[in-house]
Amino acid sequence: MANKSKYLVGIFDDDEVLIKAIDKIRGLGVKIHEVYTPFPVHDLDVHLGHPRTRLGKAAFMFGATGTTLAITMQTSMLGFLWPMNIGGKDHVAYPDFVPVSFEATVLCAALGMVATFLISNGLGPGKKAKMFDPRSTDDKFVMAIEFDKNTAFTHAQLEQILTESGVSEKPFEKEL
Amino acid sequence: MNVTSPVRPALVLRQMHDKNRETTYHDVTNDICKQVEAGFNPRWMGAMAISLVVLAWGCYCLYRTWWFGLGEWGLNKTIGWAWDITNFVWWVGIGHAGTLISAILLLFRQKWRTSINRAAEAMTIFAVLCAGSFILMHMGRPWLGHWCLPLPNTYGSLWVNFNSPLIWDVFAISTYLTVSLVFWYMGLLPDLATIRERATNPISKFVYGLMSFGWDGSAKTWARYEMISLILAGLSTPLVLSVHTIVSFDFATSVIPGWHTTIFPPYFVAGAIFSGFAMVLTLMLVTRFVFKLEAYITREHIEVMNKIILITGSIVGIAYITEFFIAWYSQVSYEQYAFINRMFGPYWWAYWAMMSCNVITPQFFWFRSIRRNIYWTFALSIVVNIGMWFERFVIIATSLHRDYLPSSWAMFWPTYVDVGDYLFSFGFFFTCFFLFAKFLPVINMAEVKSVLKASNEQSSEGYADDEYNTVEEKAVAQH
């Protein structure tokens, strides 16, 4: 984070007001940098126009990898590397491989997906959060608008748009 | 728009100190962060001291188990598996409620899980660790524990036997522990960020900052967070059911009368949910009292959990009766003897303790006044867990102690080391739980906030109903 940008920050008290404000502000052609909320607000990403996350597909791929690895491992170990005669049963008995294959699928899907989630959001031990206002983890909904991305509007215009959209406090500028 | 639904009472009640106003988001933050930010409560320190003493005694017994070997236990040639495996299955069963609450109830959109899921998941993780400790204990040589895993080795490259349910168990339990831990920790991130932003002391700021992974609560993060919660829930749902199914396979795939029944998987899963919810109730009632969380863990929550206990308890009861019926219907004399011996043999007391605790006790919950009564619920939740311990003991010990050869019939009696090893797991469990309750938020603040608005619209009358143990008590107070 070498180069800092200047943002206009608006604080909202209510999630419904926030959603209406987002629709209004985006309708005017202003690009919203990001909105920070204390809890997941339903369809907030849709109103902001964020693309749908592809984590579901990633999870499926990780899960399929897990199944393949587990079946390959069991078949090769019991079937070829060291075939054991256990009560005259088949060396490669696929019904017996179901539990371990299932568990490996779940394990790989869960760990792979969570790792993808952490990496794609830049989260990890010791990472510093980009906080516009600390109250966004408590009870306020915080909207940030980057000045450089909205050169079509003057600072005063942006401030007026934000003020008229239902903020609960006077918008302030912040460099992050 | 103000819609009041009479069938859905408020999930979050008005504040204890000010019933004239609605609970705000900030109240939620304050109420939950309070116990993390406050100093050490003397009651907490007392409880912690007791659990550390129990843990210390358990460690001594554990040392004897490992240093002198399994001869320290009450096992004999006939019964090679009793106390340790009973405790293992008991703890794994208890470890089923947390992920059930956070995964299955999430898929079913049950909003009441929001205030209990955090503590229930923590309890799951500690319970599964306790279960795992019995696996290590009964190995006798725990330093060879890694032989359970398919690791490359120099014994002619000898691999584990994937046809064995015991190996399935290794995979099931370790996957369950890992996935539950990940699920729990992801849910903690937003709340850890809240504590980080509130922290005044530089040490807390640093530690919670490190632990919160730089969570900022942006819309993009939340959208992805909701997606992973949903997928983790979808993955955990079959996982929860698979774990106790596989534990039941340890017995069901054998040829021991009383064990090799096809009813075991569903019967064990129902029993696991039954005992898990009982343990959640025991712990939540104490946590609710100590941290004054009556506005968040309401009688409504207690009542719905008691309903689950009622239904799973009744499934367990039907399973007991079905086993008997099938033993009679099969006309296999060994199978029939195993069940007659359970009822009237030398372990009759364990059998009747199990029947009265697990089949009769939950039936009290047909009465609404008992389901909503704190004292009854607390007492019955403990009785259920005693009963569930006896269930595992009955299944394991009675089926083994009289085998096909009457000259080798024997009895199992625990030694003090057996009991001490069991106490070890209690000491470990409660030490972990108390540490969790002190240093981490016991209620998921972010999720409670997401249901707060809907709840406030319904809470105008919520409190009045919640202050009293029974309808009678309320009537008396109002006169």
XYZ file of C-alpha atoms in Angstrom:
655
model
C 0.000 0.000 0.000
C 2.576 2.512 -1.081
C 0.358 5.072 -2.802
C -2.441 6.403 -0.709
C -5.743 7.568 -2.144
C -8.223 10.094 -0.877
C -11.706 8.929 -0.056
C -14.961 10.525 0.975
C -16.485 8.550 3.815
C -20.184 8.444 4.637
C -21.638 6.860 7.775
C -25.102 5.267 7.770
C -27.162 4.052 10.706
C -29.503 1.703 8.953
C -29.016 -1.016 6.357
C -32.220 -0.222 4.442
C -31.240 3.441 4.132
C -27.811 2.276 2.985
C -29.223 0.083 0.215
C -31.426 2.919 -1.041
C -28.457 5.292 -0.906
C -26.296 2.864 -2.911
C -28.935 2.596 -5.643
C -29.315 6.365 -5.744
C -25.594 7.156 -5.758
C -24.781 4.539 -8.388
C -27.736 5.804 -10.429
C -26.065 9.209 -10.574
C -22.959 7.623 -12.045
C -20.757 7.810 -8.968
C -18.433 4.835 -8.498
C -18.509 3.528 -4.922
C -15.157 2.205 -3.730
C -16.582 -0.171 -1.118
C -19.109 -0.436 1.697
C -18.179 -1.766 5.143
C -20.824 -3.277 7.392
C -20.839 -4.883 10.847
C -22.808 -7.890 9.611
C -23.730 -9.409 6.229
C -26.443 -7.271 4.623
C -28.613 -9.242 2.253
C -27.858 -8.597 -1.448
C -25.483 -5.736 -0.670
C -23.006 -7.015 -3.267
C -25.769 -7.152 -5.894
C -26.683 -3.508 -5.268
C -23.015 -2.564 -5.454
C -22.689 -4.419 -8.740
C -19.966 -6.768 -7.537
C -19.574 -9.869 -9.704
C -20.856 -13.116 -8.198
C -18.187 -15.007 -6.280
C -16.761 -18.136 -7.917
C -15.837 -19.773 -4.631
C -18.476 -22.448 -5.177
C -16.729 -23.619 -8.335
C -13.378 -23.555 -6.542
C -14.818 -25.701 -3.760
C -16.104 -28.223 -6.278
C -12.683 -28.452 -7.945
C -10.918 -28.946 -4.611
C -13.466 -31.569 -3.610
C -13.068 -33.466 -6.881
C -9.300 -33.391 -6.393
C -9.749 -34.874 -2.929
C -11.948 -37.710 -4.203
C -9.510 -38.545 -6.987
C -6.514 -38.523 -4.653
C -8.245 -40.709 -2.081
C -9.434 -43.309 -4.583
C -6.030 -43.383 -6.272
C -4.271 -43.715 -2.934
C -6.447 -46.565 -1.666
C -6.472 -48.467 -4.934
C -2.715 -48.217 -5.376
C -1.792 -49.008 -1.771
C -4.109 -51.980 -1.275
C -4.281 -53.141 -4.868
C -0.734 -52.846 -6.156
C 1.862 -51.646 -3.655
C 1.142 -54.227 -0.929
C -1.876 -56.425 -1.638
C -3.016 -58.060 1.598
C -5.240 -61.079 1.876
C -7.750 -60.106 4.537
C -10.286 -62.869 5.048
C -10.151 -63.703 1.344
C -11.689 -60.374 0.392
C -10.902 -58.590 -2.846
C -7.768 -56.494 -2.769
C -9.554 -53.606 -4.370
C -12.999 -53.431 -2.792
C -14.502 -50.120 -3.815
C -17.428 -50.113 -1.336
C -14.838 -50.142 1.452
C -13.171 -47.106 -0.051
C -16.287 -44.945 0.142
C -15.850 -43.595 3.698
C -12.239 -42.476 3.264
C -12.952 -41.042 -0.207
C -15.879 -39.080 1.169
C -13.877 -37.697 4.084
C -10.995 -36.726 1.797
C -13.445 -34.941 -0.510
C -14.866 -32.891 2.331
C -11.460 -32.143 3.798
C -9.939 -30.949 0.509
C -13.025 -28.953 -0.469
C -13.220 -27.194 2.902
C -9.531 -26.424 3.290
C -9.050 -25.456 -0.351
C -12.069 -23.193 -0.381
C -11.176 -21.450 2.868
C -7.583 -20.928 1.682
C -8.945 -19.438 -1.558
C -11.279 -17.206 0.444
C -8.460 -15.925 2.645
C -6.101 -15.305 -0.278
C -8.710 -13.628 -2.485
C -9.663 -11.248 0.325
C -6.087 -10.615 1.386
C -6.790 -12.019 4.838
C -4.185 -13.781 6.923
C -2.452 -13.733 10.292
C -0.911 -10.356 10.930
C -2.579 -8.642 7.945
C -3.634 -5.073 8.681
C -7.218 -4.090 8.042
C -8.067 -1.065 5.922
C -10.541 0.661 8.222
C -12.284 3.867 7.199
C -14.107 4.052 10.494
C -13.680 1.567 13.373
C -17.411 1.689 14.073
C -18.057 -0.347 10.924
C -17.316 -3.429 13.035
C -19.776 -2.279 15.689
C -22.979 -0.544 14.609
C -22.337 1.734 11.605
C -22.454 1.146 7.858
C -19.575 2.910 6.171
C -19.420 3.910 2.507
C -16.159 4.995 0.875
C -15.997 6.898 -2.452
C -12.603 7.380 -4.063
C -12.046 10.868 -5.465
C -9.635 9.778 -8.205
C -12.138 7.291 -9.611
C -14.856 9.971 -9.824
C -13.090 12.813 -11.595
C -16.339 13.787 -13.312
C -17.546 15.178 -9.980
C -15.999 17.847 -7.782
C -15.368 17.158 -4.100
C -18.224 19.436 -3.125
C -20.590 17.677 -5.517
C -19.697 14.248 -4.141
C -20.134 15.490 -0.613
C -23.537 16.891 -1.469
C -24.657 13.631 -3.152
C -23.599 11.664 -0.096
C -25.212 14.075 2.348
C -28.511 13.942 0.475
C -28.564 10.153 0.385
C -29.330 9.733 4.073
C -26.035 9.692 5.972
C -26.307 10.065 9.712
C -23.201 12.241 10.127
C -21.392 14.848 8.054
C -19.254 12.983 5.451
C -15.516 13.309 6.007
C -12.406 12.870 3.885
C -9.841 10.216 4.668
C -6.562 9.206 3.119
C -5.765 5.473 3.131
C -43.653 -1.950 7.698
C -44.307 -3.619 11.014
C -45.303 -7.243 10.862
C -45.781 -9.047 14.152
C -45.872 -12.782 13.950
C -47.387 -14.467 16.984
C -45.703 -17.796 16.238
C -42.157 -16.459 16.051
C -41.125 -14.871 19.328
C -38.220 -12.436 19.460
C -34.737 -13.924 19.333
C -33.124 -11.035 21.162
C -34.992 -9.567 24.095
C -34.944 -6.019 25.339
C -32.097 -5.073 27.610
C -32.340 -6.198 31.191
C -31.560 -2.737 32.515
C -33.861 -0.776 30.222
C -36.928 -2.549 28.955
C -38.432 0.605 27.470
C -36.152 0.680 24.468
C -35.145 -1.763 21.810
C -31.738 -3.450 21.750
C -29.372 -1.666 19.376
C -26.409 -3.022 17.449
C -24.132 -1.217 19.849
C -25.821 -2.924 22.837
C -25.056 -6.289 21.258
C -21.383 -5.358 20.862
C -21.181 -4.073 24.428
C -22.948 -7.024 26.002
C -20.858 -9.658 24.265
C -17.485 -7.905 24.403
C -17.968 -7.101 28.077
C -16.694 -10.415 29.381
C -13.692 -10.366 27.044
C -12.704 -6.849 28.066
C -13.408 -7.107 31.782
C -10.824 -8.339 34.267
C -10.836 -11.828 35.700
C -14.115 -12.625 37.358
C -13.647 -14.462 40.718
C -16.296 -17.030 39.759
C -14.404 -17.714 36.545
C -11.126 -18.106 38.421
C -12.732 -20.516 40.891
C -14.166 -22.642 38.101
C -10.858 -22.585 36.255
C -8.968 -23.641 39.389
C -11.265 -26.640 39.877
C -10.905 -27.757 36.289
C -7.110 -27.389 36.479
C -7.018 -29.568 39.607
C -9.107 -32.211 37.831
C -6.827 -31.919 34.804
C -3.723 -32.347 36.984
C -5.111 -35.521 38.554
C -6.051 -36.735 35.073
C -2.507 -36.085 33.871
C -1.144 -38.221 36.702
C -3.442 -41.090 35.663
C -2.484 -40.563 32.061
C 1.166 -40.799 33.052
C 0.445 -44.131 34.794
C -1.424 -45.377 31.714
C 1.471 -44.630 29.419
C 4.354 -45.443 31.735
C 3.046 -48.726 33.140
C 0.847 -49.681 30.193
C -2.758 -50.748 29.833
C -2.397 -53.208 32.723
C -3.320 -50.207 34.842
C -6.838 -50.472 33.460
C -9.531 -52.958 34.487
C -9.329 -54.863 31.190
C -8.919 -58.628 31.006
C -8.652 -61.364 28.389
C -12.386 -61.294 27.682
C -12.926 -57.555 27.776
C -10.153 -55.882 25.829
C -12.086 -52.707 25.162
C -14.423 -51.045 27.623
C -13.995 -47.810 29.514
C -11.749 -45.969 27.040
C -13.904 -46.700 24.014
C -17.068 -45.843 25.950
C -15.593 -42.447 26.732
C -14.434 -42.030 23.152
C -17.890 -42.657 21.693
C -19.492 -40.510 24.382
C -17.281 -37.526 23.609
C -17.642 -37.897 19.846
C -21.404 -37.960 20.343
C -21.289 -34.759 22.353
C -19.197 -33.253 19.610
C -22.089 -33.577 17.182
C -24.301 -30.748 18.325
C -22.068 -27.827 17.446
C -21.649 -28.516 13.778
C -25.247 -29.672 13.548
C -26.374 -26.309 14.933
C -24.114 -24.281 12.696
C -24.430 -26.374 9.522
C -27.778 -28.154 9.345
C -29.673 -25.331 11.019
C -28.030 -22.855 8.644
C -29.252 -24.848 5.656
C -32.731 -24.956 7.204
C -32.565 -21.196 7.827
C -33.181 -21.543 11.550
C -32.375 -18.078 12.854
C -32.318 -19.135 16.491
C -28.978 -20.805 15.982
C -27.280 -17.373 15.787
C -26.839 -16.892 19.519
C -25.800 -20.438 20.374
C -23.711 -21.582 17.412
C -20.392 -20.076 18.533
C -20.282 -21.757 21.948
C -21.742 -24.983 20.582
C -19.046 -25.181 17.907
C -16.320 -24.489 20.446
C -17.766 -27.268 22.572
C -17.700 -29.565 19.537
C -14.029 -28.943 18.937
C -13.073 -29.555 22.566
C -15.264 -32.663 22.754
C -13.679 -34.131 19.620
C -10.213 -33.422 21.058
C -11.253 -35.283 24.225
C -12.478 -38.174 22.089
C -9.166 -38.198 20.241
C -7.285 -38.317 23.539
C -8.923 -41.700 24.287
C -7.721 -43.056 20.964
C -4.196 -42.067 21.895
C -4.634 -43.446 25.416
C -5.821 -46.862 24.390
C -2.986 -47.238 21.923
C -0.802 -47.815 24.955
C 2.129 -46.597 22.898
C 0.936 -43.175 21.752
C 4.284 -42.331 20.166
C 3.330 -44.815 17.442
C 0.044 -43.029 16.811
C 1.152 -41.951 13.347
C 0.948 -45.617 12.291
C -2.776 -44.966 11.826
C -1.959 -42.766 8.858
C -0.995 -43.982 5.386
C 2.547 -42.630 5.613
C 5.455 -43.846 3.480
C 7.526 -46.219 5.608
C 10.411 -48.672 5.494
C 8.453 -51.818 6.461
C 8.346 -53.043 2.879
C 6.048 -50.115 2.381
C 3.271 -51.557 4.517
C 0.101 -49.475 4.349
C -2.889 -49.137 6.606
C -5.880 -51.375 5.922
C -8.528 -49.280 4.237
C -11.065 -52.082 4.702
C -11.098 -51.460 8.444
C -13.703 -49.184 10.069
C -11.050 -48.173 12.591
C -9.074 -46.542 9.781
C -12.267 -44.934 8.466
C -12.625 -43.525 11.957
C -9.164 -41.964 11.812
C -10.145 -40.147 8.616
C -13.652 -39.261 9.795
C -12.638 -37.851 13.168
C -9.627 -35.923 11.892
C -11.621 -34.463 8.990
C -14.451 -33.572 11.326
C -12.098 -31.859 13.748
C -10.337 -29.911 10.982
C -13.511 -28.796 9.199
C -15.259 -27.839 12.458
C -12.218 -25.845 13.525
C -12.055 -24.013 10.202
C -15.805 -23.324 10.220
C -15.622 -22.000 13.771
C -12.598 -19.821 13.128
C -14.017 -18.257 9.963
C -17.105 -17.316 11.960
C -14.885 -15.748 14.614
C -13.050 -13.394 12.229
C -15.669 -10.578 12.129
C -16.088 -10.643 15.903
C -12.343 -10.671 16.502
C -12.165 -7.565 14.312
C -14.798 -5.914 16.501
C -12.751 -6.642 19.624
C -9.590 -5.442 17.858
C -11.186 -2.090 17.035
C -12.419 -1.668 20.604
C -9.204 -2.765 22.318
C -7.407 -0.095 24.310
C -4.582 -2.171 25.721
C -1.729 -2.579 23.175
C -1.298 -6.292 23.923
C -4.983 -7.055 23.212
C -4.855 -4.850 20.162
C -1.864 -6.777 18.852
C -3.193 -10.260 19.687
C -6.729 -9.719 18.414
C -5.270 -7.890 15.414
C -3.161 -10.934 14.606
C -6.079 -13.290 15.142
C -8.615 -11.286 13.151
C -6.553 -11.740 9.955
C -7.103 -8.105 8.939
C -10.870 -8.464 8.587
C -12.433 -5.210 7.360
C -16.085 -6.172 6.814
C -16.248 -4.956 3.213
C -19.248 -5.930 1.110
C -17.056 -8.121 -1.089
C -15.643 -9.991 1.915
C -19.099 -10.503 3.400
C -20.486 -11.831 0.130
C -17.660 -14.358 -0.101
C -17.960 -15.102 3.602
C -21.622 -15.942 3.176
C -20.768 -18.178 0.257
C -18.136 -20.125 2.197
C -20.475 -20.408 5.185
C -23.110 -21.914 2.954
C -20.714 -24.332 1.266
C -19.062 -25.297 4.547
C -22.535 -25.947 5.930
C -23.352 -28.073 2.904
C -20.122 -30.032 3.349
C -20.485 -30.343 7.110
C -24.036 -31.660 7.009
C -23.165 -35.051 5.480
C -19.909 -34.935 7.435
C -21.698 -34.772 10.810
C -23.904 -37.687 9.825
C -20.930 -39.650 8.464
C -18.813 -39.327 11.598
C -21.101 -41.121 13.991
C -22.124 -43.531 11.263
C -18.488 -44.525 10.913
C -18.071 -44.704 14.703
C -21.042 -47.088 14.754
C -19.353 -49.171 12.015
C -16.559 -49.896 14.520
C -19.141 -52.101 16.203
C -21.663 -52.867 13.481
C -19.181 -54.465 11.066
C -17.999 -56.942 13.716
C -19.550 -60.355 14.433
C -20.265 -59.780 18.129
C -23.897 -60.392 19.158
C -25.421 -57.089 20.215
C -23.092 -55.171 17.895
C -23.671 -56.396 14.378
C -26.980 -54.710 13.732
C -27.847 -52.620 10.693
C -29.768 -50.141 12.825
C -26.553 -48.808 14.348
C -25.787 -45.834 12.060
C -29.099 -43.945 12.406
C -29.400 -45.003 16.034
C -25.921 -43.693 16.850
C -26.466 -40.432 14.969
C -29.731 -39.767 16.811
C -28.028 -40.593 20.105
C -25.153 -38.263 19.260
C -27.463 -35.331 18.555
C -29.397 -36.172 21.709
C -26.337 -36.072 23.951
C -24.771 -33.170 22.075
C -27.781 -30.935 22.598
C -27.915 -31.964 26.250
C -24.301 -30.863 26.701
C -24.937 -27.609 24.815
C -27.816 -26.893 27.186
C -25.759 -27.689 30.282
C -22.982 -25.342 29.176
C -25.214 -22.607 27.769
C -27.336 -22.388 30.890
C -24.197 -21.871 32.956
C -22.707 -19.378 30.460
C -26.008 -17.491 30.279
C -26.052 -17.202 34.065
C -22.392 -16.277 34.566
C -22.229 -13.679 31.767
C -25.833 -12.454 32.176
C -26.820 -13.258 28.595
C -30.523 -13.780 29.285
C -31.447 -11.333 26.534
C -29.607 -13.416 23.921
C -30.071 -17.002 25.065
C -33.759 -16.831 25.786
C -36.245 -19.393 26.985
C -37.239 -19.656 23.355
C -33.795 -21.016 22.516
C -33.948 -23.410 25.431
C -37.364 -24.599 24.384
C -36.416 -25.383 20.784
C -33.323 -27.268 21.948
C -35.489 -29.248 24.350
C -37.768 -30.144 21.459
C -34.775 -31.565 19.597
C -33.839 -33.526 22.716
C -37.373 -34.861 22.888
C -37.409 -36.014 19.291
C -33.917 -37.525 19.208
C -34.481 -39.108 22.633
C -37.610 -40.761 21.328
C -35.736 -42.027 18.249
C -33.139 -43.536 20.576
C -35.922 -45.164 22.607
C -37.448 -46.682 19.482
C -34.005 -47.939 18.451
C -33.607 -49.756 21.805
C -36.964 -51.441 21.352
C -36.259 -52.298 17.708
C -32.997 -54.013 18.686
C -34.906 -56.207 21.102
C -37.587 -56.999 18.587
C -35.040 -57.935 15.926
C -33.110 -60.124 18.380
C -36.319 -62.052 19.061
C -37.434 -62.046 15.443
C -34.046 -63.238 14.127
C -34.317 -66.440 16.196
C -30.535 -66.340 16.684
C -30.007 -67.604 20.205
C -26.698 -65.735 20.698
C -28.309 -62.470 19.706
C -31.273 -63.144 21.971
C -29.018 -64.010 24.886
C -27.004 -60.809 24.426
C -30.131 -58.741 24.905
C -31.615 -60.781 27.782
C -28.208 -60.513 29.442
C -28.235 -56.744 29.047
C -31.526 -56.496 30.842
C -31.166 -59.084 33.565
C -27.469 -60.048 33.567
C -24.807 -58.749 35.963
C -24.834 -55.344 34.284
C -28.598 -54.887 34.739
C -28.022 -51.660 36.692
C -26.239 -50.054 33.750
C -29.017 -51.106 31.401
C -31.798 -49.740 33.575
C -29.847 -46.539 34.226
C -29.614 -46.106 30.450
C -33.322 -46.849 29.903
C -34.563 -44.524 32.601
C -32.204 -41.661 31.705
C -32.610 -41.846 27.925
C -36.119 -43.090 27.310
C -38.158 -41.819 30.239
C -36.382 -38.515 30.982
C -36.854 -36.778 27.611
C -40.589 -37.516 27.747
C -40.920 -34.786 30.376
C -40.284 -32.345 27.539
C -43.749 -32.950 26.147
C -44.803 -30.297 28.664
C -44.203 -26.730 27.592
C -43.739 -25.524 31.164
C -40.887 -28.017 31.657
C -39.294 -27.182 28.301
C -39.189 -23.527 29.338
C -38.052 -24.150 32.897
C -34.365 -23.447 33.457
C -33.916 -25.720 36.469
C -35.684 -28.695 34.927
C -33.761 -28.266 31.702
C -30.434 -28.065 33.499
C -31.122 -31.159 35.594
C -32.508 -33.202 32.711
C -29.645 -32.234 30.385
C -27.192 -33.736 32.867
C -29.352 -36.839 33.313
C -29.408 -37.324 29.527
C -25.625 -37.280 29.340
C -25.324 -39.747 32.200
C -27.769 -41.970 30.331
C -25.858 -41.647 27.081
C -22.638 -42.661 28.802
C -24.374 -45.751 30.149
C -25.734 -46.510 26.674
C -22.226 -46.823 25.269
C -21.045 -48.760 28.308
C -23.970 -51.191 28.002
C -23.404 -51.757 24.288
C -19.672 -52.283 24.715
C -19.241 -54.090 28.032
C -22.320 -56.334 28.061
C -21.686 -57.597 24.546
C -18.089 -58.507 25.364
C -18.168 -59.799 28.909
C -20.012 -63.054 28.120
C -18.625 -64.421 24.879
C -19.262 -67.758 23.154
C -17.222 -69.714 25.723
C -18.769 -69.615 29.225
C -15.455 -70.529 30.874
C -14.036 -67.193 29.761
C -16.940 -65.071 30.988
C -15.685 -62.150 33.023
C -16.612 -58.773 34.425
C -15.112 -55.375 33.775
C -14.610 -53.058 36.714
C -12.791 -49.761 36.238
C -9.643 -49.057 38.233
C -8.855 -45.633 39.639
C -6.658 -45.030 36.596
C -9.634 -45.671 34.298
C -11.661 -43.138 36.252
C -8.716 -40.744 36.327
C -8.332 -40.914 32.552
C -12.001 -40.048 32.222
C -11.481 -37.141 34.620
C -8.556 -36.030 32.451
C -10.976 -35.480 29.581
C -13.308 -33.475 31.829
C -10.456 -31.339 33.102
C -9.230 -30.732 29.578
C -12.718 -29.982 28.230
C -13.643 -27.482 30.910
C -10.230 -25.794 30.922
C -10.570 -25.230 27.173
C -14.170 -24.084 27.488
C -13.409 -21.597 30.253
C -10.455 -20.187 28.301
C -12.718 -19.818 25.278
C -15.446 -18.128 27.317
C -12.997 -15.647 28.788
C -10.950 -14.670 25.755
C -13.311 -15.045 22.819
C -16.842 -13.739 22.258
C -19.226 -16.537 23.300
C -22.000 -15.295 21.017
C -21.641 -14.567 17.328
C -22.185 -10.802 17.373
C -22.316 -10.330 13.614
C -24.977 -12.992 13.159
C -27.051 -11.779 16.091
C -26.951 -8.265 14.616
C -28.241 -9.626 11.324
C -31.418 -10.918 12.997
C -31.758 -8.022 15.433
C -34.024 -5.819 13.361
C -36.587 -8.527 12.688
C -36.348 -9.509 16.320
C -36.927 -5.978 17.618
C -40.127 -5.735 15.647
C -41.402 -8.721 17.579
C -39.988 -8.011 20.990
C -42.620 -5.592 22.263
C -44.106 -8.361 24.341
C -41.223 -10.795 24.277
C -39.820 -10.108 27.677
C -42.942 -10.518 29.754
C -43.194 -14.132 28.756
C -39.565 -14.788 29.358
C -39.092 -13.658 32.908
C -40.833 -16.575 34.528
C -40.014 -20.235 34.711
C -43.540 -21.481 34.212
C -46.923 -20.207 33.168
C -48.042 -20.646 36.787
C -45.198 -18.512 38.094
C -46.145 -15.774 35.648
C -49.766 -15.921 36.718
C -48.767 -15.666 40.373
C -46.458 -12.704 39.684
C -49.093 -10.838 37.736
C -51.648 -11.005 40.548
